[in-house]
Coordinates of C-alpha atoms in Angstrom, one line a residue:
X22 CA 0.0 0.0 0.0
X23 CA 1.6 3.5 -1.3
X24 CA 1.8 6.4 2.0
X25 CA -0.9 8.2 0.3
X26 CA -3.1 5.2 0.7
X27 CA -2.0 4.4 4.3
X28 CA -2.9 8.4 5.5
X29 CA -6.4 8.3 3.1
X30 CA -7.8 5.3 5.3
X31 CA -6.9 7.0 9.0
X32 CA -9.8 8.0 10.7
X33 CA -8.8 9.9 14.0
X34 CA -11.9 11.0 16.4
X35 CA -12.6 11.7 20.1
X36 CA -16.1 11.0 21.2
X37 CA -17.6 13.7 23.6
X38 CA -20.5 14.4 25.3
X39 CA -22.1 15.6 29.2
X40 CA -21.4 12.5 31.9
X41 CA -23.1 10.1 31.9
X42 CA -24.5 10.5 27.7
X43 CA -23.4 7.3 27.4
X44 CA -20.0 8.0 26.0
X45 CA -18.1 5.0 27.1
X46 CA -20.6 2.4 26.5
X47 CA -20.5 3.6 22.6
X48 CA -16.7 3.2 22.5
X49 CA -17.4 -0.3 24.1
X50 CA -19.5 -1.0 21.5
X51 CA -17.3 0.7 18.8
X52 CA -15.2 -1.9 19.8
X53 CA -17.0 -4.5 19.6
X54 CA -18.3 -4.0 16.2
X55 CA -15.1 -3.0 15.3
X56 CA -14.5 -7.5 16.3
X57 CA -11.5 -5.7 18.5
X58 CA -13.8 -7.5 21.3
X59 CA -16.0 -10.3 21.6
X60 CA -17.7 -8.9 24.6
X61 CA -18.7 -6.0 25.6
X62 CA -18.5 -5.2 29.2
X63 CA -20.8 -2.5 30.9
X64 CA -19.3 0.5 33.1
X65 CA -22.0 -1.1 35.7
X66 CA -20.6 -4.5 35.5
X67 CA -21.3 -7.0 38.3
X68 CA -17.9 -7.8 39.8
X69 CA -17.7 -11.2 37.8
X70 CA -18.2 -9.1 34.4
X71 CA -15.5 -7.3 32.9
X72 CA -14.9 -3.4 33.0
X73 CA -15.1 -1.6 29.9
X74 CA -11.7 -1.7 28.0
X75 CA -11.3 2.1 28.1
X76 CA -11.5 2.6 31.4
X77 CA -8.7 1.1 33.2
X78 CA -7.7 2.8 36.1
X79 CA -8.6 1.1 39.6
X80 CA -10.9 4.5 40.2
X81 CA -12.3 4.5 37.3
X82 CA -13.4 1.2 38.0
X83 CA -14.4 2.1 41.5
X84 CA -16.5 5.5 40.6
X85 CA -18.1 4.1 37.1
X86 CA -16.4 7.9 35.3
X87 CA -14.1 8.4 32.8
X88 CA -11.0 10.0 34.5
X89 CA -8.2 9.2 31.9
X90 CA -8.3 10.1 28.4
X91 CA -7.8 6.5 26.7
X92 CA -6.5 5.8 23.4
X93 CA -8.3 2.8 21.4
X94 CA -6.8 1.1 17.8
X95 CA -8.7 -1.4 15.6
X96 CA -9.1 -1.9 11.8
X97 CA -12.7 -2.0 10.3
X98 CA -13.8 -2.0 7.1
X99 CA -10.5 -1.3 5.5
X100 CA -10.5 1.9 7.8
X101 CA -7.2 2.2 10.5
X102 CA -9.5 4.0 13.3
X103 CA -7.8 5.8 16.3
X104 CA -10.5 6.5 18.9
X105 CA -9.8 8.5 22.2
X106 CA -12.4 8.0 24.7
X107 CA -12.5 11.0 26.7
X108 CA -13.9 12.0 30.4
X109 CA -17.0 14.0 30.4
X110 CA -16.9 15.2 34.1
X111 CA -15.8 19.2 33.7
X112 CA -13.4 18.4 36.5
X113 CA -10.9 16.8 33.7
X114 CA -12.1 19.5 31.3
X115 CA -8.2 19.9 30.2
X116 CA -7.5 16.4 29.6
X117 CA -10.2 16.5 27.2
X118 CA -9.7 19.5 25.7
X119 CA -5.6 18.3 25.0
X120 CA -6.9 15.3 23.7
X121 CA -9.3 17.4 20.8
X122 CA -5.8 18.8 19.7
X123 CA -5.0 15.3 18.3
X124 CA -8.4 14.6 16.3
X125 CA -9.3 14.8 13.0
X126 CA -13.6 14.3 13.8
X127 CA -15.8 14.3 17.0
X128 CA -18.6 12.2 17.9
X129 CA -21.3 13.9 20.0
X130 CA -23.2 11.7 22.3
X131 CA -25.9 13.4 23.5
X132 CA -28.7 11.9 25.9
X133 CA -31.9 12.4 23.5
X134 CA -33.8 12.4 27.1
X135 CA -31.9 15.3 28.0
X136 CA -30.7 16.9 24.8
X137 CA -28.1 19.1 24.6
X138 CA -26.4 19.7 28.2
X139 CA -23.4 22.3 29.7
X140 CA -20.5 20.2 29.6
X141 CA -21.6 19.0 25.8
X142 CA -22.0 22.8 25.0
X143 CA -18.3 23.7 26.4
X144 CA -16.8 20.5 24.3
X145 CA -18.8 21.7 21.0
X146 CA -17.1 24.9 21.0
X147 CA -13.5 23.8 21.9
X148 CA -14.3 21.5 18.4
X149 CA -15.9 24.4 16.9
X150 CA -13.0 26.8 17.4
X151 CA -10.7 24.3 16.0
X152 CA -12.7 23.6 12.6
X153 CA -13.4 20.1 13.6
X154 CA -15.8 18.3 12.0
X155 CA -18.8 16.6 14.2
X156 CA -20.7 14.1 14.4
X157 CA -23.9 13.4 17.0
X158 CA -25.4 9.9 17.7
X159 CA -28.7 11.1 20.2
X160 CA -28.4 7.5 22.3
X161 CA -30.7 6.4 24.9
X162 CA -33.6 6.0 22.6
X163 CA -34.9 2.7 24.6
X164 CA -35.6 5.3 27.1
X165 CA -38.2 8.0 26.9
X166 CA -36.6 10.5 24.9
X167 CA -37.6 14.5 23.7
X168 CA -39.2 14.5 20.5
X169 CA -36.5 13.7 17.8
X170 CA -37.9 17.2 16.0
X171 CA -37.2 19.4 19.1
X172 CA -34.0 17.7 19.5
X173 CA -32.7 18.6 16.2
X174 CA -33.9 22.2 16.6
X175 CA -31.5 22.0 19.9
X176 CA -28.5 21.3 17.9
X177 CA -29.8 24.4 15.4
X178 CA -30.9 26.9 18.3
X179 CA -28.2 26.3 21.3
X180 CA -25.3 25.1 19.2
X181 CA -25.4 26.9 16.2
X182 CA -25.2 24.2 13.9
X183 CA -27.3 22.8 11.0
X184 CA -28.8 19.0 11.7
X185 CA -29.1 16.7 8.6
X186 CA -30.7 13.7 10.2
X187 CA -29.2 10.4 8.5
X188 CA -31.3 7.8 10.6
X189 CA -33.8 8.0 12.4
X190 CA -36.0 6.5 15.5
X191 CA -39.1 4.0 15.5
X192 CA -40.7 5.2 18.4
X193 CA -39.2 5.2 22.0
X194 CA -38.6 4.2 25.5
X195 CA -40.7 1.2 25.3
X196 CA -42.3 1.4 22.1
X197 CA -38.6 2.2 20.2
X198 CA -38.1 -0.9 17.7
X199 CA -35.3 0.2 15.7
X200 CA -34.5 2.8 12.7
X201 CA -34.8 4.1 9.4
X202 CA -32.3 5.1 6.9
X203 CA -32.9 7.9 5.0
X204 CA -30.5 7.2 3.0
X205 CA -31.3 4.0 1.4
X206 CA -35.3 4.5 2.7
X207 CA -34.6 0.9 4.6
X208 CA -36.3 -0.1 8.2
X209 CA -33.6 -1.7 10.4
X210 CA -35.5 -3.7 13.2
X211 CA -33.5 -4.9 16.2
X212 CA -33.6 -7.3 18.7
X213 CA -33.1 -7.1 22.2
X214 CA -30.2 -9.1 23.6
X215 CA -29.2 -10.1 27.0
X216 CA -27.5 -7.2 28.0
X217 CA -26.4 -5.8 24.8
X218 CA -23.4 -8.2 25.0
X219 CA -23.3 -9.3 21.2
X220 CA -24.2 -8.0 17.9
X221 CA -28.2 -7.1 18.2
X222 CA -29.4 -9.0 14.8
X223 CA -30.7 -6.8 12.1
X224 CA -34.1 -7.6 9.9
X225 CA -33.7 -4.6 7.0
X226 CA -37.2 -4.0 5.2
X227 CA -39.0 -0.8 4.0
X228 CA -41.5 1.1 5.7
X229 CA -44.2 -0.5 4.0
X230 CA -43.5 -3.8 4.7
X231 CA -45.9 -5.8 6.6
X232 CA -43.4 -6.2 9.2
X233 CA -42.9 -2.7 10.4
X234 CA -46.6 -2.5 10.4
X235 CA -46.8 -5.2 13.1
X236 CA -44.1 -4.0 15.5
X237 CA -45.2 -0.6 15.2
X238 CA -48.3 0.4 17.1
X239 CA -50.4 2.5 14.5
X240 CA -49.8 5.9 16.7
X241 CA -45.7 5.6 16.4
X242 CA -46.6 4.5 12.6
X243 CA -48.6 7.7 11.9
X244 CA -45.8 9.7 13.7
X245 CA -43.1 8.0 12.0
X246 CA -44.1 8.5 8.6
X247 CA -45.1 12.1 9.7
X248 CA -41.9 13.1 10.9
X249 CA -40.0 11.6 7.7
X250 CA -42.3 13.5 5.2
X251 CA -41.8 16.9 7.0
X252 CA -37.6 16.1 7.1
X253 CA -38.1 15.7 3.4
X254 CA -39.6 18.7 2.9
X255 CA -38.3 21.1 5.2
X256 CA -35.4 19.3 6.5
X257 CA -31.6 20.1 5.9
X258 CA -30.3 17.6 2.6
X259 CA -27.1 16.3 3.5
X260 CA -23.9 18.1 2.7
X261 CA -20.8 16.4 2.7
X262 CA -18.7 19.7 2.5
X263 CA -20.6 21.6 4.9
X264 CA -20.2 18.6 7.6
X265 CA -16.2 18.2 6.6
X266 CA -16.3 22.1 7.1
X267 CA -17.8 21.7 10.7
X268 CA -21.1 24.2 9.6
X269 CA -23.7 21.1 9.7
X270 CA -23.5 17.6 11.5
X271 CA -24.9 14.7 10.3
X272 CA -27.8 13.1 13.1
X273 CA -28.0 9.3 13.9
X274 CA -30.3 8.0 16.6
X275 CA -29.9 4.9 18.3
X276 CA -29.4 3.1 22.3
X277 CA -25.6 2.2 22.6
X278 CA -26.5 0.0 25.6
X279 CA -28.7 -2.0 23.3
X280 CA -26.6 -2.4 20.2
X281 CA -29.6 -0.1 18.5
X282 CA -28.1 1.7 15.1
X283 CA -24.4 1.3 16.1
X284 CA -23.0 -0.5 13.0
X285 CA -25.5 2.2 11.1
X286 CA -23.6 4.6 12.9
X287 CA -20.2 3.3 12.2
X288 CA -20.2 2.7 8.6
X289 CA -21.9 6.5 8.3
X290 CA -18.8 7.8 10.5
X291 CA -16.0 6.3 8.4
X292 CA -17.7 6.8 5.3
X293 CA -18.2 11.0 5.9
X294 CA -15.4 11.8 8.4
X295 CA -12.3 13.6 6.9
X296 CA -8.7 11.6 6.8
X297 CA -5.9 13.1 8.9
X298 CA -5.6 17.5 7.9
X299 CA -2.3 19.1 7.5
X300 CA -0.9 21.1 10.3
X301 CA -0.3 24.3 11.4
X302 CA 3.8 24.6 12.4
X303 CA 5.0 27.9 14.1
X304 CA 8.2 29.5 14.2
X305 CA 10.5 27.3 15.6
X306 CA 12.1 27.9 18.8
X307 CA 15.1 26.9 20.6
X308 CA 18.6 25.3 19.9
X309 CA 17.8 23.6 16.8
X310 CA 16.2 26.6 15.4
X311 CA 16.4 27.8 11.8
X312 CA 17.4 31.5 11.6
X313 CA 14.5 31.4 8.3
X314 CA 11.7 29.9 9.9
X315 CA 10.1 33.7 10.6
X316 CA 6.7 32.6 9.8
X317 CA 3.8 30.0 10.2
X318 CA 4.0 27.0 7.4
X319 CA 1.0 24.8 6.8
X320 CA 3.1 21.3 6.8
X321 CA 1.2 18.6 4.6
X322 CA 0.6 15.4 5.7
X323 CA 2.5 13.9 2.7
X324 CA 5.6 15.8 4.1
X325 CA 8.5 13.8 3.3
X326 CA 9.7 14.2 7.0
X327 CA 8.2 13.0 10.4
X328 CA 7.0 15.1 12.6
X329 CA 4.6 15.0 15.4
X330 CA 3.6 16.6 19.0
X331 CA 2.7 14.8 22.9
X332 CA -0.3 15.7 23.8
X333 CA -0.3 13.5 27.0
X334 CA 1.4 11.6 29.2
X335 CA 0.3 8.8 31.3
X336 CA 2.1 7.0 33.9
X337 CA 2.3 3.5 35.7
X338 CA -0.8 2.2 32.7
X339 CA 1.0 -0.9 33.6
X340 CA 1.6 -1.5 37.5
X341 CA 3.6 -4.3 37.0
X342 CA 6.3 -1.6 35.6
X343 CA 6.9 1.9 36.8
X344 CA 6.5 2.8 32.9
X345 CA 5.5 6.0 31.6
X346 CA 4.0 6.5 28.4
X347 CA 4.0 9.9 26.3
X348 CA 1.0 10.1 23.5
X349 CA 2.2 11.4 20.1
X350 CA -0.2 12.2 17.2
X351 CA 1.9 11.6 14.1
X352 CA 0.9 15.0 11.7
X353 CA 3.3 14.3 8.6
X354 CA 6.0 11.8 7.4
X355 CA 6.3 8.1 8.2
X356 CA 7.0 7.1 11.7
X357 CA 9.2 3.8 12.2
X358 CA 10.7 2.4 15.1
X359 CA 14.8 2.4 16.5
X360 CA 14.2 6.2 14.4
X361 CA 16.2 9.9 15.5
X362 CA 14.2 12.7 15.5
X363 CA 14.9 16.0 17.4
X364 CA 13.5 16.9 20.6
X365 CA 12.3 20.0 19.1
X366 CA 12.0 21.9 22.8
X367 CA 15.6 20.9 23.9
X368 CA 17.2 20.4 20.3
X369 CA 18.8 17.0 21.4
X370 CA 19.0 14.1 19.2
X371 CA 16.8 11.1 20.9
X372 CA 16.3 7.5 19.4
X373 CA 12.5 6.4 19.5
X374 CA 13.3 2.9 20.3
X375 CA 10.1 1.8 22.5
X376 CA 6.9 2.5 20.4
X377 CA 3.8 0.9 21.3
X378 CA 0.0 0.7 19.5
X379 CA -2.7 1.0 22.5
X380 CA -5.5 -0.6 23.2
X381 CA -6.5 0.7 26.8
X382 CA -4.2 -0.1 29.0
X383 CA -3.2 -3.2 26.8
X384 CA -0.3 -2.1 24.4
X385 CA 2.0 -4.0 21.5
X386 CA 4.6 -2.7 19.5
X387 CA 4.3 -0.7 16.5
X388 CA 7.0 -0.5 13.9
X389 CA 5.3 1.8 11.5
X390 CA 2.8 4.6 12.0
X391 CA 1.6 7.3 9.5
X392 CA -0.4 10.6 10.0
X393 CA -3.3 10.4 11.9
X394 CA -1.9 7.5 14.3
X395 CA -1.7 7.8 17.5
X396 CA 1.8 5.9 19.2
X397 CA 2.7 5.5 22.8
X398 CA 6.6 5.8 23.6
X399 CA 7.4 4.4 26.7
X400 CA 10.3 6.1 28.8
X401 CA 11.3 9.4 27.5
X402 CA 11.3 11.8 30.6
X403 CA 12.5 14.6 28.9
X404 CA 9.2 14.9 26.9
X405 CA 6.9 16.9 28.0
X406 CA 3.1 17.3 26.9
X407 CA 2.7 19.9 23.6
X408 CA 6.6 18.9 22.7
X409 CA 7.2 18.2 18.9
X410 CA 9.1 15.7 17.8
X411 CA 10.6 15.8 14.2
X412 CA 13.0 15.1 11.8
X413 CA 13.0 18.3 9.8
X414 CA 14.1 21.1 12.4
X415 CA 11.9 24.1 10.9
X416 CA 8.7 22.3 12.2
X417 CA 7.4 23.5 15.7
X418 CA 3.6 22.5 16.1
X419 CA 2.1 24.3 19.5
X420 CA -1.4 23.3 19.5
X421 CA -2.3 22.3 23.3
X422 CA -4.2 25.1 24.7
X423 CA -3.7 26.3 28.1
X424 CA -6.4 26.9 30.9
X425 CA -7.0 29.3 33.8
X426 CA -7.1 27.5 37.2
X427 CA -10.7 27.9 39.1
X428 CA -9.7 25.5 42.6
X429 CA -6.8 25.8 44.5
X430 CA -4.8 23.5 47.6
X431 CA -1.9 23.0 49.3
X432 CA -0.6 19.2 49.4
X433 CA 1.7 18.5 51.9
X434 CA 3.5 14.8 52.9
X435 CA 2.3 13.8 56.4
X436 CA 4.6 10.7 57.1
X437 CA 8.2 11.5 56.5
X438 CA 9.5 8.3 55.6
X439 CA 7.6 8.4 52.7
X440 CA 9.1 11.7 51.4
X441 CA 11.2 9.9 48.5
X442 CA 8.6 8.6 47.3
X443 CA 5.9 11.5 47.3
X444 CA 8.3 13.5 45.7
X445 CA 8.4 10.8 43.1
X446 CA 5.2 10.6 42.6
X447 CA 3.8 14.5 42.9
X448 CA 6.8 15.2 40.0
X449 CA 5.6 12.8 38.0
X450 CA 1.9 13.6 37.8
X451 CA 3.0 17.5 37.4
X452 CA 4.8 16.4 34.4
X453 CA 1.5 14.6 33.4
X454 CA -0.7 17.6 33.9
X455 CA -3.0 16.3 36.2
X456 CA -3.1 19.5 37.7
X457 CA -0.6 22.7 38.0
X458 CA 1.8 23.9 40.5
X459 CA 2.6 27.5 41.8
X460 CA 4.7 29.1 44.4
X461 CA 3.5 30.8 46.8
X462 CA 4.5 33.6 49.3
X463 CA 4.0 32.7 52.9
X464 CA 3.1 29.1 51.7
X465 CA 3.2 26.6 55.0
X466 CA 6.2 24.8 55.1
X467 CA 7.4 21.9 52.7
X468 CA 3.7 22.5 50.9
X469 CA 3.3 22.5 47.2
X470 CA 0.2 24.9 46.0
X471 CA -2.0 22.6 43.6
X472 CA -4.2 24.5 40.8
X473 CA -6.7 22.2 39.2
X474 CA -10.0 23.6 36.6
X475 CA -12.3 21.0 39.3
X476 CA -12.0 19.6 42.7
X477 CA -12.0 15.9 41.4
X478 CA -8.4 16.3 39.6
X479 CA -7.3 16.3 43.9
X480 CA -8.6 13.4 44.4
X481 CA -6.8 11.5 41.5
X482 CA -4.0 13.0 42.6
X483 CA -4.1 11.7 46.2
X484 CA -5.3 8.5 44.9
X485 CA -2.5 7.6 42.8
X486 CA 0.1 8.7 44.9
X487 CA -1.3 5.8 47.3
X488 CA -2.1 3.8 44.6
X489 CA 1.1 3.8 42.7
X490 CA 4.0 5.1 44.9
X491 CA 2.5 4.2 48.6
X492 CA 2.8 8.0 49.6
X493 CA 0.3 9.5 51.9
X494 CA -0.5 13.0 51.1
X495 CA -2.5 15.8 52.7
X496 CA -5.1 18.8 51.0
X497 CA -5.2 21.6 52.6
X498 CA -8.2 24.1 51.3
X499 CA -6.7 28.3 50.6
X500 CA -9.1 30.7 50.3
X501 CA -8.1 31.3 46.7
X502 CA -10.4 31.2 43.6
X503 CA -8.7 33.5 40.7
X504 CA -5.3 33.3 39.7
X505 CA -3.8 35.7 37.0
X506 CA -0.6 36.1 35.3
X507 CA 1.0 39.4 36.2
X508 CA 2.5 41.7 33.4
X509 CA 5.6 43.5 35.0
X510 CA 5.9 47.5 33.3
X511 CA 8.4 47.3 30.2
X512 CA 12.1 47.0 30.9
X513 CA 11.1 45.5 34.8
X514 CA 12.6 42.5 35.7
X515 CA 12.2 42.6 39.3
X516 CA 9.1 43.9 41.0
X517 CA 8.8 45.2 44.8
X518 CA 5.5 43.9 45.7
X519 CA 6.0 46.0 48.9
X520 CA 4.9 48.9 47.5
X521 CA 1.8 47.1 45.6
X522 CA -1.8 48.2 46.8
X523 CA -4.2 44.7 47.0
X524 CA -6.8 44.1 49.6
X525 CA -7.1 41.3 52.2
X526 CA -6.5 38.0 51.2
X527 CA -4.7 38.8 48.0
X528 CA -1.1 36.6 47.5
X529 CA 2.3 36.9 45.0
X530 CA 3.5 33.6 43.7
X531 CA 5.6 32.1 40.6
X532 CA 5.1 29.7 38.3
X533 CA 7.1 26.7 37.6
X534 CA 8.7 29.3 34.8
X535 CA 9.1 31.3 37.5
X536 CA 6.5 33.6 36.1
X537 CA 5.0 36.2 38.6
X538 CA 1.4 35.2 39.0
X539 CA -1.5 36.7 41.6
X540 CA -3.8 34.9 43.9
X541 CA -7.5 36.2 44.4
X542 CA -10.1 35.5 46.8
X543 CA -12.8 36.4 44.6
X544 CA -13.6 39.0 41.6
X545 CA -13.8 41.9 43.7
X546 CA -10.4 41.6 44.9
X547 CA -9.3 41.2 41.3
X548 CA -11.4 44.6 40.1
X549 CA -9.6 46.6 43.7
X550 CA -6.4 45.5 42.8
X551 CA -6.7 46.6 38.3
X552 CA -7.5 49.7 40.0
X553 CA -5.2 50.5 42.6
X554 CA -2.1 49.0 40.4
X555 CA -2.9 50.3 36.9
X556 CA 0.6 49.8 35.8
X557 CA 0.6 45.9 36.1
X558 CA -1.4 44.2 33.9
X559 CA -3.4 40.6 34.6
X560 CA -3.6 37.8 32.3
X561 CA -6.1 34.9 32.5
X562 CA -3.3 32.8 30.5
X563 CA 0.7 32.8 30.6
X564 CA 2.1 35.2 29.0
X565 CA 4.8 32.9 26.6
X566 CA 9.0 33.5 26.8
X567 CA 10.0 34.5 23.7
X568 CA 13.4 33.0 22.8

C-alpha cells in the first residue's frame, strides 16, 4: 500500500458528550463492532463481568467515570481507526480538551432524554474553534426520549449548527423498535439481547412492509411517517462539505447499551469523516532553530519528513512496571521504530526505540505509524506534553491550549519516611498535567500549592500517589479562587511587591517558569487591585518567553 493510501484510510476522532451520555458504552460498542472484542463489558458491570476496556484505572473502576483520556486502535472496514475515549466530568475539562488537539472528527453523544447539556455545550465549542468536523449519535432512545424534532432544533438553536438527520428513531422508550435510513429508505428492526453483550441481529425492510406494520403500534406508525415526510420537505439535505467544514452535522439516533443503530452509525462515520488534515507549524524555537523559519507554514501530511507533537502523558498504565508513556499524534511523514528525530523543545537528538500501538491499557509494539496514528513511547522523561518531535528542524507545532485554574490547595506529605517517594510521585503527575503547580509567598512549610479547573483532579492526585507510589499526602483548602498572570511594566525584571496596593486576602507567587502570578479570593479583589495597580497588567493565560 503506497503512504498516500496508508494516510487516506486514518480516521482519527474523540467522542464527547455531558457524563453520563453514554459515552463510554458507545466506544465499548465501537469496539466491539469493530471485532476488536468479543464482549462488551458494561461500566456497571457485576464484579464477575468485565470493566469496559477504556477505562482502566482502579478509580475509574471504583466510581463508574471516565477520569483518563484513553487511546483505542482497531481496523474495520479497511478503515485504520484511532478513537480516544475521553472524560466528560468538567473536573478533567483539560484532559479533554488536549486530547481534541490530536483529532481529525468528533462524535457527540448526547442523551436524547436530556438533549443538549453544559459540559456538551463547552466540548462543542472547543471542536468548533478548531474547525473540527462533528458528528452526533442522540443514544438512549430505549428510554423515553424529547421529541426527535425538538431535539434537532436543539442542535440548530443552542449550538449553532445545522442537523441533517441520516437515521432515524421508531418510536421510544418502550415502544422504540429500531431505525430508518434515510438514505437508502430501509427499516432496520432490532432485537433485544441479554445485556447488549453481542451484535443485536438486524431484519432490513421498507416502511411499508408488513413487518414494520406489526411491531409498530399504528400511533408511532402515523408519527413515524409524519416526521419523515416533514424532514423531506423542510429538513436540511445532507452536505458532505458543509459537515467536513464543521457548519452542519450529520444526526444518527440509536441506544448504545442495546446495540440499536451502532453499525449504522459506524459505517456513516468512516464513510463521511475527513482523513488526517495538515498542520499548522510555528516558528521554531530553541537550539535547533532555523534562523528562516520567521513565519507560520502549513506542513502537509505527505511531508516527506516526520514530525509530530505529545499531547499527553500517562504513567504506571501498567503496574507491574513503573512505565511512563507519552501520547504522540503523528501530523506528517512516516513514523518507524529504533528512528532519530529531534526533541524539538531541547534540540537534542533522541532514538524512538520503544513505540507501542494501545489498546487501553493493553499495548503492542508498532514498527510503522503514518499521520493520523496515534503511538505510545514508553520512557522518555524529557518529553513533555505539547513537545514536537521531528526530523525536519523548521517544524514546531504548539497546538495544546492552556487553561486558567478555578480551585486551588496545598498538598503536603504527612509521614516523613515516605518523602522519597511523594516526591516521586507529585513530579511525576506535574509532568502529566493532572493538575498545576505554583509558588506561593507565605506558603506553609514543605507544601506545594495545587491548581486544578475541578475539585476531582485532587482526588486523583491523592489516589494515585497511594495507589502507585504508597505516599500518603495531605489537602489543605486556601481561600483562593482567581489566579492571574502578572505583566511587570516594560524593561522591569524585578518587582517590589511592597509597595503594591491589594486588599485582604490577596497573594504573589511564581510559576514553575518562575513567572509572577496573583492569587484572588474572589472578583472583587481582582477589580480593587486593576484599580489601585494600573501599571501591572493581569492575564487569564501565561504570557509565553519569547526566545
Amino acid at each position: 500500500m503506497s503512504p498516500a493510501q496508508e494516510i487516506a484510510r486514518r480516521r482519527t476522532f474523540a467522542i464527547i458528550s455531558h457524563p453520563d451520555a453514554g459515552k463510554t458504552t458507545l466506544t465499548e460498542k465501537f469496539l466491539l463492532y469493530g471485532n476488536a472484542l468479543h464482549l462488551a463489558g458494561s461500566v456497571t458491570a457485576r464484579k464477575n463481568q468485565r470493566a469496559t476496556a477504556s477505562d482502566w484505572m482502579e478509580l475509574e473502576k471504583q466510581r463508574g467515570i471516565s477520569i483518563s483520556s484513553t487511546v483505542l486502535q482497531f481496523d474495520y472496514a479497511g478503515c485504520a481507526v484511532n478513537l480516544l475515549d475521553t472524560p466528560g466530568h468538567k473536573d478533567f475539562s483539560e484532559d479533554t480538551y488536549r486530547v481534541l488537539t490530536a483529532v481529525d472528527a468528533a462524535l457527540m453523544v448526547i442523551d436524547a432524554g436530556k438533549g443538549v447539556q453544559a459540559q456538551t455545550r463547552k466540548l462543542f465549542e472547543v471542536c468548533r474553534r478548531r474547525g473540527v468536523p462533528i458528528f452526533t449519535f442522540m443514544n438512549k432512545c430505549d428510554r423515553p426520549t424529547l421529541n426527535p424534532i425538538d431535539l434537532l432544533d436543539e442542535l440548530e438553536n443552542v449550538l449553532g449548527l445545522q442537523a441533517s438527520p441520516l437515521i432515524w428513531p421508531l418510536g421510544n422508550g418502550p415502544s422504540f423498535r429500531g431505525v430508518f435510513d434515510r438514505r437508502s429508505q430501509q427499516v432496520h428492526l432490532f432485537e433485544r439481547v441479554p445485556g447488549g453483550k453481542y451484535q443485536a441481529p438486524v431484519n432490513v425492510t421498507s416502511l411499508e412492509d408488513r413487518a414494520v406494520r406489526t411491531r409498530l403500534d399504528d400511533y408511532t406508525y402515523g408519527e413515524v411517517t409524519e416526521q419523515l415526510a416533514m424532514l423531506d420537505g423542510a429538513g436540511h439535505p445532507f452536505d458532505l462539505a458543509a459537515v467536513q467544514a464543521g457548519r452542519q452535522t450529520p444526526v444518527f439516533f440509536g441506544s448504545a447499551v442495546n446495540n440499536f443503530g451502532i453499525q449504522l452509525l459506524l459505517d456513516g462515520f468512516l464513510q463521511n469523516s475527513v482523513p488526517p488534515a495538515p498542520r499548522r507549524s510555528v516558528p521554531a524555537q530553541g537550539p535547533q532553530a532555523k534562523a528562516e523559519t520567521a513565519e507560520a507554514t502549513v506542513i502537509p501530511v505527505e511531508h516527506g519528513k516526520f514530525s509530530g507533537f505529545i499531547f499527553k502523558i500517562q504513567a504506571n498504565m501498567d503496574p507491574k512496571h513503573r512505565d511512563r508513556i507519552a501520547f504522540l499524534r503523528v501530523c506528517s511523514g512516516r513514523f518507524t521504530r529504533d528512528m532519530t528525530v529531534i526533541h524539538q523543545r531541547t534540540g537534542k537528538t533522541v532514538r524512538l526505540s520503544s513505540s507501542h500501538k494501545l489498546f487501553g491499557q493493553e499495548r503492542e509494539t508498532v514498527d510503522e505509524a503514518w499521520p493520523g496514528d496515534v503511538i505510545g513511547l514508553v520512557g522518555h522523561s524529557e518529553f513533555g506534553i505539547g513537545d514536537t518531535l521531528t526530523e525536519d528542524k523548521a517544524i514546531r507545532y504548539d497546538e495544546i491550549p492552556r487553561f486558567p485554574p478555578e480551585v486551588f490547595t496545598y498538598i503536603t506529605n504527612p509521614n516523613s519516611g515516605d518523602a522519597k517517594k511523594y516526591r516521586a510521585g507529585l513530579e511525576q503527575l506535574l509532568q502529566e498535567g493532572v493538575v498545576q503547580s505554583f509558588s506561593a509567598k507565605n506558603a506553609p512549610p514543605g507544601a506545594t500549592l495545587l491548581a486544578a479547573v475541578g475539585p476531582l483532579q485532587f482526588e486523583v492526585v491523592q489516589y494515585r500517589l497511594q495507589a502507585e507510589y504508597n505516599a500518603e499526602s495531605r489537602l489543605t483548602p486556601t481561600p483562593w479562587s482567581l489566579l492571574r498572570w502578572l505583566e511587570l511594566p516594560p524593561g522591569v525584571k524585578a518587582y517590589d511587591f511592597s509597595t503594591t496596593i491589594v486588599a485582604s486576602g490577596v497573594s504573589f507567587g511564581a510559576d514553575k517558569f518562575d513567572h509572577p502570578v496573583v492569587l484572588f479570593p474572589n472578583e472583587w479583589t481582582m477589580g480593587y487591585f486593576t484599580e489601585k495597580n494600573p501599571e501591572l497588567k493581569l492575564h487569564e493565560l501565561p504570557i509565553e518567553q519569547t526566545v
